[in-house]
Amino acid sequence: MKLHNTLTRQIETLTPLNPPNVALYTCGPTVYDYTHIGHLRKFTYDDILKRTLTYMGYNVKHVMNITDVGHLTGDTDEGEDKLEKGAKKTGKTVWEVAQFYTDQFVSSIKKMNIIDPLVLCKATDHVKDMIHLIQKLEQKGFTYDTPEAVYFDTQKFPDYGKLSRQSIEEKKQAVRDNVHLDPNKKHPADFALWFKRVGRFKDHSMRWNSPWGDGFPGWHIECSAMAMKYLGESIDIHTGGIDHIPVHHENEIAQSEAATGKPFSQFWVHHNFLNVEGEKMSKSLGNFYTLNDVEKKGIEPMALRLLYLQAHYRQLSNFTWEAVKSAQEAYDKLKEFVITLRSQTSRTMLSEEKLQKVDEYRNRFRESVASDLQLPQGVAIMWEMLKSSIPSGDKLDLLFEFDQVLGLRLTEVEEVNIPEEIQKLAEKRFEAKKAGNYEEGDKLRKEIESKGYAILDSANSYVVKKK
Ligand code: AMP
Ligand code: ZN
């Protein structure tokens, strides 16, 4: 299995630390607002990564967090806590806000057929683990305390900047303009591990006792503490959006590796963004869509999933209503294939040549998805296979096998219950057609259609479906 590793900017072969297990940590949502179709693209591709690893024979241990405290409106310690902001806006408590958006997130990912992580962990349930990790860093001399916060001292960690490939001086420039200026902060790139309930945070409602006083954890320490708790000090793959590279993941690496002295994650995988009609998704532009908005237009979640798969995860992709409607049409066609193939499960004796073809399609599909998740290619191979001359039974088997990775719920496509009367008419028509009695065949087809059903013919068979 090959994956692009942001650490090295190379496509590398994955060699798990503890095979056949693969320890996978994927950064989860901050639950202060609705999960939108941009987020869902990222979570769908995390799911594709997990399914592909499973398909390749690995046993994936997947952990995902829910950020319900500490994520400020700016990534570099400025602004206010997103959850507190959400609570102010809606007049609810922070806990109610977190629960409401967590529920909406979970229901969206279920509809997208995203397999549940082994552990879905909330930051607020793990504050003790975070405090322990900060204490470890403190003992090793990587922190300093100011009246406002406990900071990680980036200048004590020589590798700081290795993920984004920015030197500490470049980082200084990058954050200087927007960083909240705690006059006691030694370097603008230093980041808070623990915020004290003073100054701008004096009314912060989520608070815990700590050796540094009442307060709450920073966003970055959450992911390090939870990843290590459930997966160990060194993991195989850590994912997030490309916006996580310069700050969130850089900081996760610094604090984790400073605490343990070991590499934190072998692979860093980053997903690109989803634009809408060529523009960044935002509420002010009116192009901010949730899964519910998409479903209201008659689009199934699996059609949206198919649309996502048509772009590579490292490409910027563009959502348009036209494209998602085409994806729905393609998904309808796929379902039709399933129904047709099921009705033709007769398996002809496989010739050597056809057997080779089956293997060839399987190998090409495997190779595509195992080459840094080339799903657009995988999907193209699936269509090619469906249109090929291999026997229908084998086509169906291969399609279902591919769907272990694609996750398009193809095995769940329902047979429409065709009334006996229609089935009889269809059989009569088929016999008429076979006997060359086309006039009679046409008459029967019209009768079937007038009753709300349609007939799809194939070489030696037919399928009846509801119109
Ligand atoms: P947020 O909860 O808005 O901070 O977003 C959480 C993560 O979702 C971000 O850090 C991104 O990695 C990802 N994300 C947000 N917007 C998009 C988008 N339009 N397309 C893809 N991923 C996104
Ligand atoms: Zn994270």
GROMACS .gro file of C-alpha atoms and ligand atoms in nm:
model
  491
    1MET     CA    1   0.000   0.000   0.000
    2LYS     CA    2   0.144   0.334  -0.107
    3LEU     CA    3   0.047   0.672   0.033
    4HIS     CA    4   0.160   1.029  -0.004
    5ASN     CA    5   0.335   1.137   0.313
    6THR     CA    6   0.330   1.512   0.380
    7LEU     CA    7   0.638   1.470   0.603
    8THR     CA    8   0.855   1.365   0.310
    9ARG     CA    9   0.639   1.502   0.021
   10GLN     CA   10   0.680   1.156  -0.133
   11ILE     CA   11   0.459   0.861  -0.213
   12GLU     CA   12   0.593   0.587   0.013
   13THR     CA   13   0.517   0.224   0.089
   14LEU     CA   14   0.342   0.172   0.419
   15THR     CA   15   0.519  -0.067   0.656
   16PRO     CA   16   0.303  -0.082   0.969
   17LEU     CA   17   0.482  -0.072   1.304
   18ASN     CA   18   0.281  -0.365   1.433
   19PRO     CA   19   0.151  -0.565   1.136
   20PRO     CA   20  -0.112  -0.670   1.050
   21ASN     CA   21  -0.246  -0.383   1.264
   22VAL     CA   22  -0.252  -0.029   1.131
   23ALA     CA   23  -0.299   0.248   1.388
   24LEU     CA   24  -0.498   0.527   1.224
   25TYR     CA   25  -0.593   0.859   1.383
   26THR     CA   26  -0.815   1.098   1.191
   27CYS     CA   27  -0.884   1.450   1.318
   28GLY     CA   28  -1.256   1.485   1.377
   29PRO     CA   29  -1.497   1.778   1.368
   30THR     CA   30  -1.526   2.077   1.597
   31VAL     CA   31  -1.890   2.055   1.694
   32TYR     CA   32  -1.995   2.420   1.698
   33ASP     CA   33  -2.177   2.435   1.364
   34TYR     CA   34  -2.328   2.207   1.099
   35THR     CA   35  -2.115   1.944   0.926
   36HIS     CA   36  -2.117   2.046   0.560
   37ILE     CA   37  -2.039   1.868   0.234
   38GLY     CA   38  -1.676   1.992   0.249
   39HIS     CA   39  -1.623   1.817   0.583
   40LEU     CA   40  -1.799   1.510   0.446
   41ARG     CA   41  -1.555   1.485   0.159
   42LYS     CA   42  -1.271   1.460   0.411
   43PHE     CA   43  -1.448   1.203   0.629
   44THR     CA   44  -1.547   0.999   0.323
   45TYR     CA   45  -1.187   0.982   0.205
   46ASP     CA   46  -1.074   0.883   0.555
   47ASP     CA   47  -1.327   0.602   0.524
   48ILE     CA   48  -1.191   0.506   0.180
   49LEU     CA   49  -0.841   0.494   0.328
   50LYS     CA   50  -0.962   0.267   0.607
   51ARG     CA   51  -1.159   0.041   0.371
   52THR     CA   52  -0.863   0.016   0.134
   53LEU     CA   53  -0.630  -0.085   0.417
   54THR     CA   54  -0.882  -0.348   0.525
   55TYR     CA   55  -0.915  -0.470   0.165
   56MET     CA   56  -0.536  -0.503   0.150
   57GLY     CA   57  -0.553  -0.735   0.452
   58TYR     CA   58  -0.468  -0.501   0.738
   59ASN     CA   59  -0.649  -0.481   1.067
   60VAL     CA   60  -0.722  -0.110   1.109
   61LYS     CA   61  -0.750   0.041   1.455
   62HIS     CA   62  -0.920   0.370   1.387
   63VAL     CA   63  -0.961   0.651   1.639
   64MET     CA   64  -1.138   0.980   1.571
   65ASN     CA   65  -1.192   1.269   1.809
   66ILE     CA   66  -1.478   1.510   1.859
   67THR     CA   67  -1.342   1.854   1.947
   68ASP     CA   68  -1.583   2.007   2.196
   69VAL     CA   69  -1.349   2.244   2.377
   70GLY     CA   70  -1.035   2.451   2.318
   71HIS     CA   71  -1.053   2.510   1.942
   72LEU     CA   72  -1.032   2.886   1.906
   73THR     CA   73  -1.165   3.080   1.609
   74GLY     CA   74  -0.803   3.136   1.504
   75ASP     CA   75  -0.568   2.838   1.489
   76THR     CA   76  -0.279   3.027   1.655
   77ASP     CA   77  -0.420   3.107   1.999
   78GLU     CA   78  -0.623   3.409   1.890
   79GLY     CA   79  -0.998   3.467   1.905
   80GLU     CA   80  -1.252   3.288   2.120
   81ASP     CA   81  -1.346   2.925   2.176
   82LYS     CA   82  -1.565   2.809   1.885
   83LEU     CA   83  -1.801   2.627   2.122
   84GLU     CA   84  -1.851   2.933   2.344
   85LYS     CA   85  -1.917   3.138   2.032
   86GLY     CA   86  -2.175   2.884   1.911
   87ALA     CA   87  -2.344   2.894   2.251
   88LYS     CA   88  -2.365   3.274   2.253
   89LYS     CA   89  -2.513   3.275   1.905
   90THR     CA   90  -2.785   3.023   1.982
   91GLY     CA   91  -2.856   3.100   2.346
   92LYS     CA   92  -2.786   2.736   2.438
   93THR     CA   93  -2.523   2.601   2.676
   94VAL     CA   94  -2.191   2.487   2.531
   95TRP     CA   95  -2.285   2.130   2.625
   96GLU     CA   96  -2.613   2.154   2.436
   97VAL     CA   97  -2.437   2.300   2.134
   98ALA     CA   98  -2.179   2.020   2.138
   99GLN     CA   99  -2.447   1.751   2.167
  100PHE     CA  100  -2.665   1.898   1.891
  101TYR     CA  101  -2.385   1.923   1.634
  102THR     CA  102  -2.229   1.591   1.737
  103ASP     CA  103  -2.565   1.425   1.666
  104GLN     CA  104  -2.589   1.597   1.327
  105PHE     CA  105  -2.231   1.492   1.247
  106VAL     CA  106  -2.290   1.129   1.345
  107SER     CA  107  -2.614   1.108   1.149
  108SER     CA  108  -2.443   1.258   0.840
  109ILE     CA  109  -2.152   1.015   0.846
  110LYS     CA  110  -2.386   0.721   0.895
  111LYS     CA  111  -2.585   0.827   0.588
  112MET     CA  112  -2.258   0.851   0.396
  113ASN     CA  113  -2.192   0.485   0.484
  114ILE     CA  114  -1.877   0.579   0.676
  115ILE     CA  115  -1.777   0.290   0.901
  116ASP     CA  116  -1.777   0.385   1.269
  117PRO     CA  117  -1.433   0.433   1.419
  118LEU     CA  118  -1.325   0.183   1.682
  119VAL     CA  119  -1.312   0.477   1.923
  120LEU     CA  120  -1.494   0.808   1.879
  121CYS     CA  121  -1.367   1.020   2.166
  122LYS     CA  122  -1.472   1.357   2.299
  123ALA     CA  123  -1.204   1.599   2.412
  124THR     CA  124  -1.404   1.692   2.725
  125ASP     CA  125  -1.393   1.327   2.841
  126HIS     CA  126  -1.011   1.324   2.827
  127VAL     CA  127  -0.898   1.639   3.005
  128LYS     CA  128  -0.713   1.430   3.268
  129ASP     CA  129  -0.508   1.260   2.994
  130MET     CA  130  -0.422   1.602   2.852
  131ILE     CA  131  -0.314   1.732   3.192
  132HIS     CA  132  -0.085   1.429   3.232
  133LEU     CA  133   0.072   1.493   2.895
  134ILE     CA  134   0.130   1.862   2.975
  135GLN     CA  135   0.290   1.758   3.307
  136LYS     CA  136   0.523   1.525   3.119
  137LEU     CA  137   0.625   1.810   2.890
  138GLU     CA  138   0.670   2.035   3.192
  139GLN     CA  139   0.899   1.781   3.360
  140LYS     CA  140   1.110   1.763   3.046
  141GLY     CA  141   1.143   2.143   3.032
  142PHE     CA  142   0.939   2.205   2.715
  143THR     CA  143   0.682   2.440   2.870
  144TYR     CA  144   0.661   2.775   3.042
  145ASP     CA  145   0.389   2.935   3.242
  146THR     CA  146   0.252   3.290   3.208
  147PRO     CA  147  -0.041   3.451   3.390
  148GLU     CA  148  -0.255   3.369   3.083
  149ALA     CA  149  -0.152   3.018   2.979
  150VAL     CA  150   0.094   2.730   2.980
  151TYR     CA  151   0.284   2.735   2.653
  152PHE     CA  152   0.489   2.488   2.455
  153ASP     CA  153   0.831   2.640   2.396
  154THR     CA  154   0.887   2.580   2.025
  155GLN     CA  155   1.248   2.699   2.037
  156LYS     CA  156   1.334   2.400   2.258
  157PHE     CA  157   1.220   2.161   1.986
  158PRO     CA  158   1.477   2.176   1.703
  159ASP     CA  159   1.250   1.985   1.462
  160TYR     CA  160   0.976   2.246   1.489
  161GLY     CA  161   0.854   2.322   1.135
  162LYS     CA  162   0.945   1.985   0.983
  163LEU     CA  163   0.595   1.913   0.857
  164SER     CA  164   0.523   2.249   0.695
  165ARG     CA  165   0.893   2.294   0.608
  166GLN     CA  166   0.895   2.641   0.754
  167SER     CA  167   1.181   2.756   0.971
  168ILE     CA  168   1.098   2.899   1.309
  169GLU     CA  169   1.181   3.245   1.167
  170GLU     CA  170   0.934   3.197   0.881
  171LYS     CA  171   0.675   3.079   1.133
  172LYS     CA  172   0.736   3.397   1.328
  173GLN     CA  173   0.640   3.601   1.024
  174ALA     CA  174   0.343   3.379   0.944
  175VAL     CA  175   0.179   3.410   1.283
  176ARG     CA  176   0.290   3.756   1.394
  177ASP     CA  177   0.000   3.939   1.233
  178ASN     CA  178  -0.286   3.740   1.370
  179VAL     CA  179  -0.158   3.595   1.693
  180HIS     CA  180  -0.300   3.710   2.024
  181LEU     CA  181  -0.018   3.893   2.190
  182ASP     CA  182   0.036   3.762   2.536
  183PRO     CA  183   0.323   3.994   2.634
  184ASN     CA  184   0.485   3.704   2.817
  185LYS     CA  185   0.487   3.471   2.519
  186LYS     CA  186   0.849   3.407   2.420
  187HIS     CA  187   0.793   3.336   2.053
  188PRO     CA  188   0.484   3.392   1.832
  189ALA     CA  189   0.491   3.026   1.724
  190ASP     CA  190   0.466   2.903   2.084
  191PHE     CA  191   0.122   2.761   2.145
  192ALA     CA  192  -0.103   2.718   2.445
  193LEU     CA  193  -0.131   2.378   2.607
  194TRP     CA  194  -0.356   2.509   2.883
  195PHE     CA  195  -0.558   2.833   2.891
  196LYS     CA  196  -0.619   2.988   3.229
  197ARG     CA  197  -0.956   3.133   3.316
  198VAL     CA  198  -0.834   3.494   3.311
  199GLY     CA  199  -0.863   3.794   3.079
  200ARG     CA  200  -1.058   3.712   2.764
  201PHE     CA  201  -1.138   3.370   2.909
  202LYS     CA  202  -1.252   3.476   3.253
  203ASP     CA  203  -1.614   3.383   3.177
  204HIS     CA  204  -1.530   3.063   2.992
  205SER     CA  205  -1.796   2.813   3.094
  206MET     CA  206  -1.608   2.487   3.028
  207ARG     CA  207  -1.345   2.467   3.297
  208TRP     CA  208  -1.140   2.210   3.489
  209ASN     CA  209  -0.900   2.220   3.780
  210SER     CA  210  -0.537   2.174   3.693
  211PRO     CA  211  -0.192   2.220   3.849
  212TRP     CA  212  -0.187   2.558   3.669
  213GLY     CA  213  -0.525   2.673   3.793
  214ASP     CA  214  -0.877   2.667   3.659
  215GLY     CA  215  -0.899   2.656   3.282
  216PHE     CA  216  -0.926   2.447   2.970
  217PRO     CA  217  -0.694   2.263   2.732
  218GLY     CA  218  -0.566   2.393   2.399
  219TRP     CA  219  -0.690   2.226   2.082
  220HIS     CA  220  -0.364   2.062   1.973
  221ILE     CA  221  -0.294   1.875   2.298
  222GLU     CA  222  -0.633   1.702   2.265
  223CYS     CA  223  -0.539   1.505   1.957
  224SER     CA  224  -0.195   1.404   2.089
  225ALA     CA  225  -0.337   1.286   2.421
  226MET     CA  226  -0.624   1.087   2.271
  227ALA     CA  227  -0.418   0.936   1.989
  228MET     CA  228  -0.156   0.816   2.240
  229LYS     CA  229  -0.413   0.690   2.487
  230TYR     CA  230  -0.586   0.462   2.237
  231LEU     CA  231  -0.314   0.387   1.982
  232GLY     CA  232   0.020   0.420   2.162
  233GLU     CA  233   0.308   0.668   2.146
  234SER     CA  234   0.388   0.595   1.781
  235ILE     CA  235   0.115   0.544   1.525
  236ASP     CA  236   0.108   0.457   1.155
  237ILE     CA  237  -0.116   0.717   0.990
  238HIS     CA  238  -0.255   1.052   1.099
  239THR     CA  239  -0.494   1.244   0.872
  240GLY     CA  240  -0.650   1.587   0.849
  241GLY     CA  241  -0.731   1.869   0.608
  242ILE     CA  242  -0.450   2.059   0.435
  243ASP     CA  243  -0.523   2.355   0.663
  244HIS     CA  244  -0.393   2.143   0.953
  245ILE     CA  245  -0.039   2.123   0.816
  246PRO     CA  246   0.116   2.451   0.933
  247VAL     CA  247  -0.025   2.477   1.284
  248HIS     CA  248  -0.239   2.197   1.425
  249HIS     CA  249  -0.034   1.903   1.302
  250GLU     CA  250   0.298   2.083   1.338
  251ASN     CA  251   0.208   2.140   1.701
  252GLU     CA  252   0.085   1.785   1.753
  253ILE     CA  253   0.421   1.655   1.629
  254ALA     CA  254   0.621   1.894   1.848
  255GLN     CA  255   0.443   1.819   2.175
  256SER     CA  256   0.409   1.442   2.115
  257GLU     CA  257   0.769   1.386   2.009
  258ALA     CA  258   0.902   1.617   2.283
  259ALA     CA  259   0.707   1.414   2.541
  260THR     CA  260   0.802   1.065   2.421
  261GLY     CA  261   1.126   1.112   2.229
  262LYS     CA  262   0.975   0.890   1.956
  263PRO     CA  263   0.831   0.964   1.611
  264PHE     CA  264   0.461   1.037   1.658
  265SER     CA  265   0.318   0.922   1.324
  266GLN     CA  266   0.493   0.752   1.033
  267PHE     CA  267   0.254   0.897   0.775
  268TRP     CA  268   0.076   1.232   0.758
  269VAL     CA  269  -0.205   1.229   0.505
  270HIS     CA  270  -0.382   1.553   0.412
  271HIS     CA  271  -0.705   1.605   0.223
  272ASN     CA  272  -0.764   1.896  -0.008
  273PHE     CA  273  -1.073   2.117   0.005
  274LEU     CA  274  -1.408   2.110  -0.167
  275ASN     CA  275  -1.516   2.431  -0.340
  276VAL     CA  276  -1.873   2.501  -0.440
  277GLU     CA  277  -1.930   2.633  -0.792
  278GLY     CA  278  -1.565   2.738  -0.791
  279GLU     CA  279  -1.581   2.932  -0.466
  280LYS     CA  280  -1.490   2.861  -0.107
  281MET     CA  281  -1.794   2.741   0.085
  282SER     CA  282  -1.924   3.003   0.326
  283LYS     CA  283  -2.251   3.105   0.483
  284SER     CA  284  -2.218   3.463   0.358
  285LEU     CA  285  -2.191   3.345  -0.003
  286GLY     CA  286  -2.502   3.129   0.044
  287ASN     CA  287  -2.318   2.822  -0.087
  288PHE     CA  288  -2.286   2.636   0.241
  289TYR     CA  289  -2.460   2.301   0.202
  290THR     CA  290  -2.524   2.019   0.445
  291LEU     CA  291  -2.613   1.663   0.344
  292ASN     CA  292  -2.973   1.748   0.423
  293ASP     CA  293  -2.970   2.031   0.164
  294VAL     CA  294  -2.837   1.788  -0.095
  295GLU     CA  295  -3.097   1.522  -0.011
  296LYS     CA  296  -3.376   1.781  -0.038
  297LYS     CA  297  -3.287   1.814  -0.405
  298GLY     CA  298  -3.348   1.443  -0.460
  299ILE     CA  299  -2.981   1.343  -0.445
  300GLU     CA  300  -2.896   1.028  -0.250
  301PRO     CA  301  -2.599   1.033  -0.010
  302MET     CA  302  -2.441   0.752  -0.215
  303ALA     CA  303  -2.455   0.971  -0.528
  304LEU     CA  304  -2.263   1.240  -0.336
  305ARG     CA  305  -2.016   0.972  -0.230
  306LEU     CA  306  -1.970   0.867  -0.593
  307LEU     CA  307  -1.909   1.233  -0.683
  308TYR     CA  308  -1.635   1.258  -0.418
  309LEU     CA  309  -1.468   0.945  -0.555
  310GLN     CA  310  -1.435   1.103  -0.896
  311ALA     CA  311  -1.163   1.339  -0.768
  312HIS     CA  312  -0.838   1.238  -0.598
  313TYR     CA  313  -0.816   1.331  -0.230
  314ARG     CA  314  -0.515   1.559  -0.286
  315GLN     CA  315  -0.693   1.752  -0.561
  316LEU     CA  316  -0.900   2.060  -0.495
  317SER     CA  317  -1.245   1.946  -0.602
  318ASN     CA  318  -1.545   2.141  -0.712
  319PHE     CA  319  -1.907   2.073  -0.623
  320THR     CA  320  -2.170   2.183  -0.874
  321TRP     CA  321  -2.536   2.089  -0.883
  322GLU     CA  322  -2.489   1.973  -1.239
  323ALA     CA  323  -2.206   1.739  -1.139
  324VAL     CA  324  -2.396   1.590  -0.846
  325LYS     CA  325  -2.703   1.532  -1.067
  326SER     CA  326  -2.482   1.344  -1.314
  327ALA     CA  327  -2.343   1.145  -1.022
  328GLN     CA  328  -2.701   1.056  -0.925
  329GLU     CA  329  -2.768   0.936  -1.280
  330ALA     CA  330  -2.450   0.730  -1.269
  331TYR     CA  331  -2.551   0.585  -0.933
  332ASP     CA  332  -2.896   0.495  -1.072
  333LYS     CA  333  -2.722   0.317  -1.356
  334LEU     CA  334  -2.506   0.126  -1.109
  335LYS     CA  335  -2.813   0.013  -0.919
  336GLU     CA  336  -2.968  -0.099  -1.246
  337PHE     CA  337  -2.656  -0.304  -1.318
  338VAL     CA  338  -2.691  -0.474  -0.981
  339ILE     CA  339  -3.055  -0.563  -1.043
  340THR     CA  340  -2.986  -0.685  -1.396
  341LEU     CA  341  -2.683  -0.889  -1.294
  342ARG     CA  342  -2.871  -1.046  -1.005
  343SER     CA  343  -3.142  -1.164  -1.243
  344GLN     CA  344  -2.878  -1.324  -1.463
  345THR     CA  345  -2.679  -1.504  -1.204
  346SER     CA  346  -2.635  -1.798  -1.435
  347ARG     CA  347  -2.264  -1.850  -1.456
  348THR     CA  348  -2.128  -1.981  -1.781
  349MET     CA  349  -1.825  -2.206  -1.773
  350LEU     CA  350  -1.531  -1.975  -1.759
  351SER     CA  351  -1.285  -2.004  -2.039
  352GLU     CA  352  -0.919  -1.953  -1.954
  353GLU     CA  353  -0.933  -1.618  -2.132
  354LYS     CA  354  -1.232  -1.497  -1.931
  355LEU     CA  355  -1.077  -1.613  -1.606
  356GLN     CA  356  -0.773  -1.407  -1.690
  357LYS     CA  357  -0.995  -1.106  -1.756
  358VAL     CA  358  -1.158  -1.137  -1.411
  359ASP     CA  359  -0.813  -1.145  -1.250
  360GLU     CA  360  -0.697  -0.859  -1.463
  361TYR     CA  361  -0.983  -0.633  -1.351
  362ARG     CA  362  -0.926  -0.729  -0.988
  363ASN     CA  363  -0.553  -0.659  -1.012
  364ARG     CA  364  -0.598  -0.327  -1.185
  365PHE     CA  365  -0.851  -0.214  -0.926
  366ARG     CA  366  -0.628  -0.324  -0.637
  367GLU     CA  367  -0.331  -0.152  -0.787
  368SER     CA  368  -0.519   0.175  -0.836
  369VAL     CA  369  -0.658   0.201  -0.488
  370ALA     CA  370  -0.332   0.087  -0.330
  371SER     CA  371  -0.144   0.358  -0.524
  372ASP     CA  372  -0.219   0.653  -0.299
  373LEU     CA  373  -0.594   0.596  -0.327
  374GLN     CA  374  -0.641   0.651  -0.700
  375LEU     CA  375  -1.018   0.621  -0.669
  376PRO     CA  376  -1.105   0.806  -0.993
  377GLN     CA  377  -0.911   0.532  -1.170
  378GLY     CA  378  -1.072   0.261  -0.955
  379VAL     CA  379  -1.419   0.388  -1.046
  380ALA     CA  380  -1.328   0.395  -1.417
  381ILE     CA  381  -1.209   0.033  -1.395
  382MET     CA  382  -1.538  -0.061  -1.230
  383TRP     CA  383  -1.738   0.083  -1.525
  384GLU     CA  384  -1.509  -0.082  -1.776
  385MET     CA  385  -1.554  -0.416  -1.601
  386LEU     CA  386  -1.933  -0.377  -1.597
  387LYS     CA  387  -1.938  -0.316  -1.971
  388SER     CA  388  -1.700  -0.604  -2.046
  389SER     CA  389  -1.784  -0.951  -2.173
  390ILE     CA  390  -1.707  -1.141  -1.853
  391PRO     CA  391  -2.001  -1.354  -1.729
  392SER     CA  392  -2.267  -1.178  -1.524
  393GLY     CA  393  -2.218  -1.383  -1.207
  394ASP     CA  394  -1.849  -1.293  -1.198
  395LYS     CA  395  -1.926  -0.930  -1.275
  396LEU     CA  396  -2.157  -0.913  -0.977
  397ASP     CA  397  -1.898  -1.079  -0.750
  398LEU     CA  398  -1.630  -0.834  -0.863
  399LEU     CA  399  -1.861  -0.536  -0.829
  400PHE     CA  400  -1.944  -0.632  -0.470
  401GLU     CA  401  -1.576  -0.691  -0.401
  402PHE     CA  402  -1.489  -0.342  -0.532
  403ASP     CA  403  -1.771  -0.202  -0.321
  404GLN     CA  404  -1.589  -0.314  -0.006
  405VAL     CA  405  -1.361  -0.019  -0.088
  406LEU     CA  406  -1.605   0.216  -0.263
  407GLY     CA  407  -1.871   0.178   0.008
  408LEU     CA  408  -2.162   0.259  -0.224
  409ARG     CA  409  -2.404   0.019  -0.054
  410LEU     CA  410  -2.439  -0.187  -0.373
  411THR     CA  411  -2.516  -0.510  -0.190
  412GLU     CA  412  -2.812  -0.333  -0.031
  413VAL     CA  413  -2.974  -0.236  -0.362
  414GLU     CA  414  -3.326  -0.361  -0.328
  415GLU     CA  415  -3.510  -0.574  -0.573
  416VAL     CA  416  -3.835  -0.407  -0.656
  417ASN     CA  417  -4.122  -0.644  -0.588
  418ILE     CA  418  -4.280  -0.706  -0.926
  419PRO     CA  419  -4.642  -0.827  -0.907
  420GLU     CA  420  -4.703  -1.174  -1.041
  421GLU     CA  421  -4.935  -1.042  -1.313
  422ILE     CA  422  -4.653  -0.825  -1.454
  423GLN     CA  423  -4.399  -1.105  -1.426
  424LYS     CA  424  -4.630  -1.330  -1.630
  425LEU     CA  425  -4.679  -1.065  -1.898
  426ALA     CA  426  -4.303  -1.010  -1.914
  427GLU     CA  427  -4.238  -1.384  -1.952
  428LYS     CA  428  -4.502  -1.405  -2.229
  429ARG     CA  429  -4.338  -1.113  -2.407
  430PHE     CA  430  -3.993  -1.270  -2.377
  431GLU     CA  431  -4.123  -1.594  -2.528
  432ALA     CA  432  -4.293  -1.400  -2.811
  433LYS     CA  433  -3.974  -1.211  -2.886
  434LYS     CA  434  -3.769  -1.531  -2.884
  435ALA     CA  435  -4.011  -1.688  -3.131
  436GLY     CA  436  -3.974  -1.388  -3.360
  437ASN     CA  437  -4.328  -1.268  -3.293
  438TYR     CA  438  -4.226  -0.903  -3.258
  439GLU     CA  439  -4.572  -0.755  -3.305
  440GLU     CA  440  -4.708  -0.956  -3.012
  441GLY     CA  441  -4.392  -0.866  -2.813
  442ASP     CA  442  -4.444  -0.494  -2.869
  443LYS     CA  443  -4.808  -0.514  -2.772
  444LEU     CA  444  -4.719  -0.687  -2.445
  445ARG     CA  445  -4.440  -0.436  -2.374
  446LYS     CA  446  -4.690  -0.149  -2.411
  447GLU     CA  447  -4.933  -0.323  -2.178
  448ILE     CA  448  -4.660  -0.366  -1.917
  449GLU     CA  449  -4.561  -0.001  -1.952
  450SER     CA  450  -4.918   0.117  -1.917
  451LYS     CA  451  -4.923  -0.059  -1.578
  452GLY     CA  452  -4.621   0.141  -1.458
  453TYR     CA  453  -4.334  -0.101  -1.531
  454ALA     CA  454  -4.052  -0.107  -1.783
  455ILE     CA  455  -3.855  -0.385  -1.948
  456LEU     CA  456  -3.481  -0.367  -2.000
  457ASP     CA  457  -3.352  -0.616  -2.252
  458SER     CA  458  -3.005  -0.762  -2.255
  459ALA     CA  459  -2.849  -1.018  -2.491
  460ASN     CA  460  -3.030  -1.326  -2.363
  461SER     CA  461  -3.240  -1.202  -2.083
  462TYR     CA  462  -3.450  -0.915  -1.952
  463VAL     CA  463  -3.525  -0.726  -1.633
  464VAL     CA  464  -3.853  -0.576  -1.521
  465LYS     CA  465  -3.837  -0.259  -1.313
  466LYS     CA  466  -4.072   0.003  -1.183
  467LYS     CA  467  -4.089   0.308  -1.409
  468AMP     P1  468  -1.406   2.320   1.100
  468AMP     O1  469  -1.491   2.234   1.190
  468AMP     O2  470  -1.484   2.419   1.017
  468AMP     O3  471  -1.289   2.379   1.171
  468AMP     O4  472  -1.347   2.222   0.992
  468AMP     C1  473  -1.285   2.105   1.031
  468AMP     C2  474  -1.198   2.057   0.920
  468AMP     O5  475  -1.279   2.019   0.808
  468AMP     C3  476  -1.105   2.164   0.865
  468AMP     O6  477  -0.989   2.176   0.939
  468AMP     C4  478  -1.079   2.110   0.729
  468AMP     O7  479  -0.975   2.017   0.734
  468AMP     C5  480  -1.206   2.042   0.691
  468AMP     N1  481  -1.282   2.131   0.604
  468AMP     C6  482  -1.345   2.247   0.632
  468AMP     N2  483  -1.399   2.302   0.524
  468AMP     C7  484  -1.373   2.218   0.422
  468AMP     C8  485  -1.403   2.217   0.283
  468AMP     N3  486  -1.471   2.314   0.224
  468AMP     N4  487  -1.358   2.113   0.209
  468AMP     C9  488  -1.289   2.013   0.267
  468AMP     N5  489  -1.257   2.008   0.396
  468AMP    C10  490  -1.298   2.109   0.474
  469ZN      ZN  491  -0.655   1.701   1.547
   0.00000   0.00000   0.00000
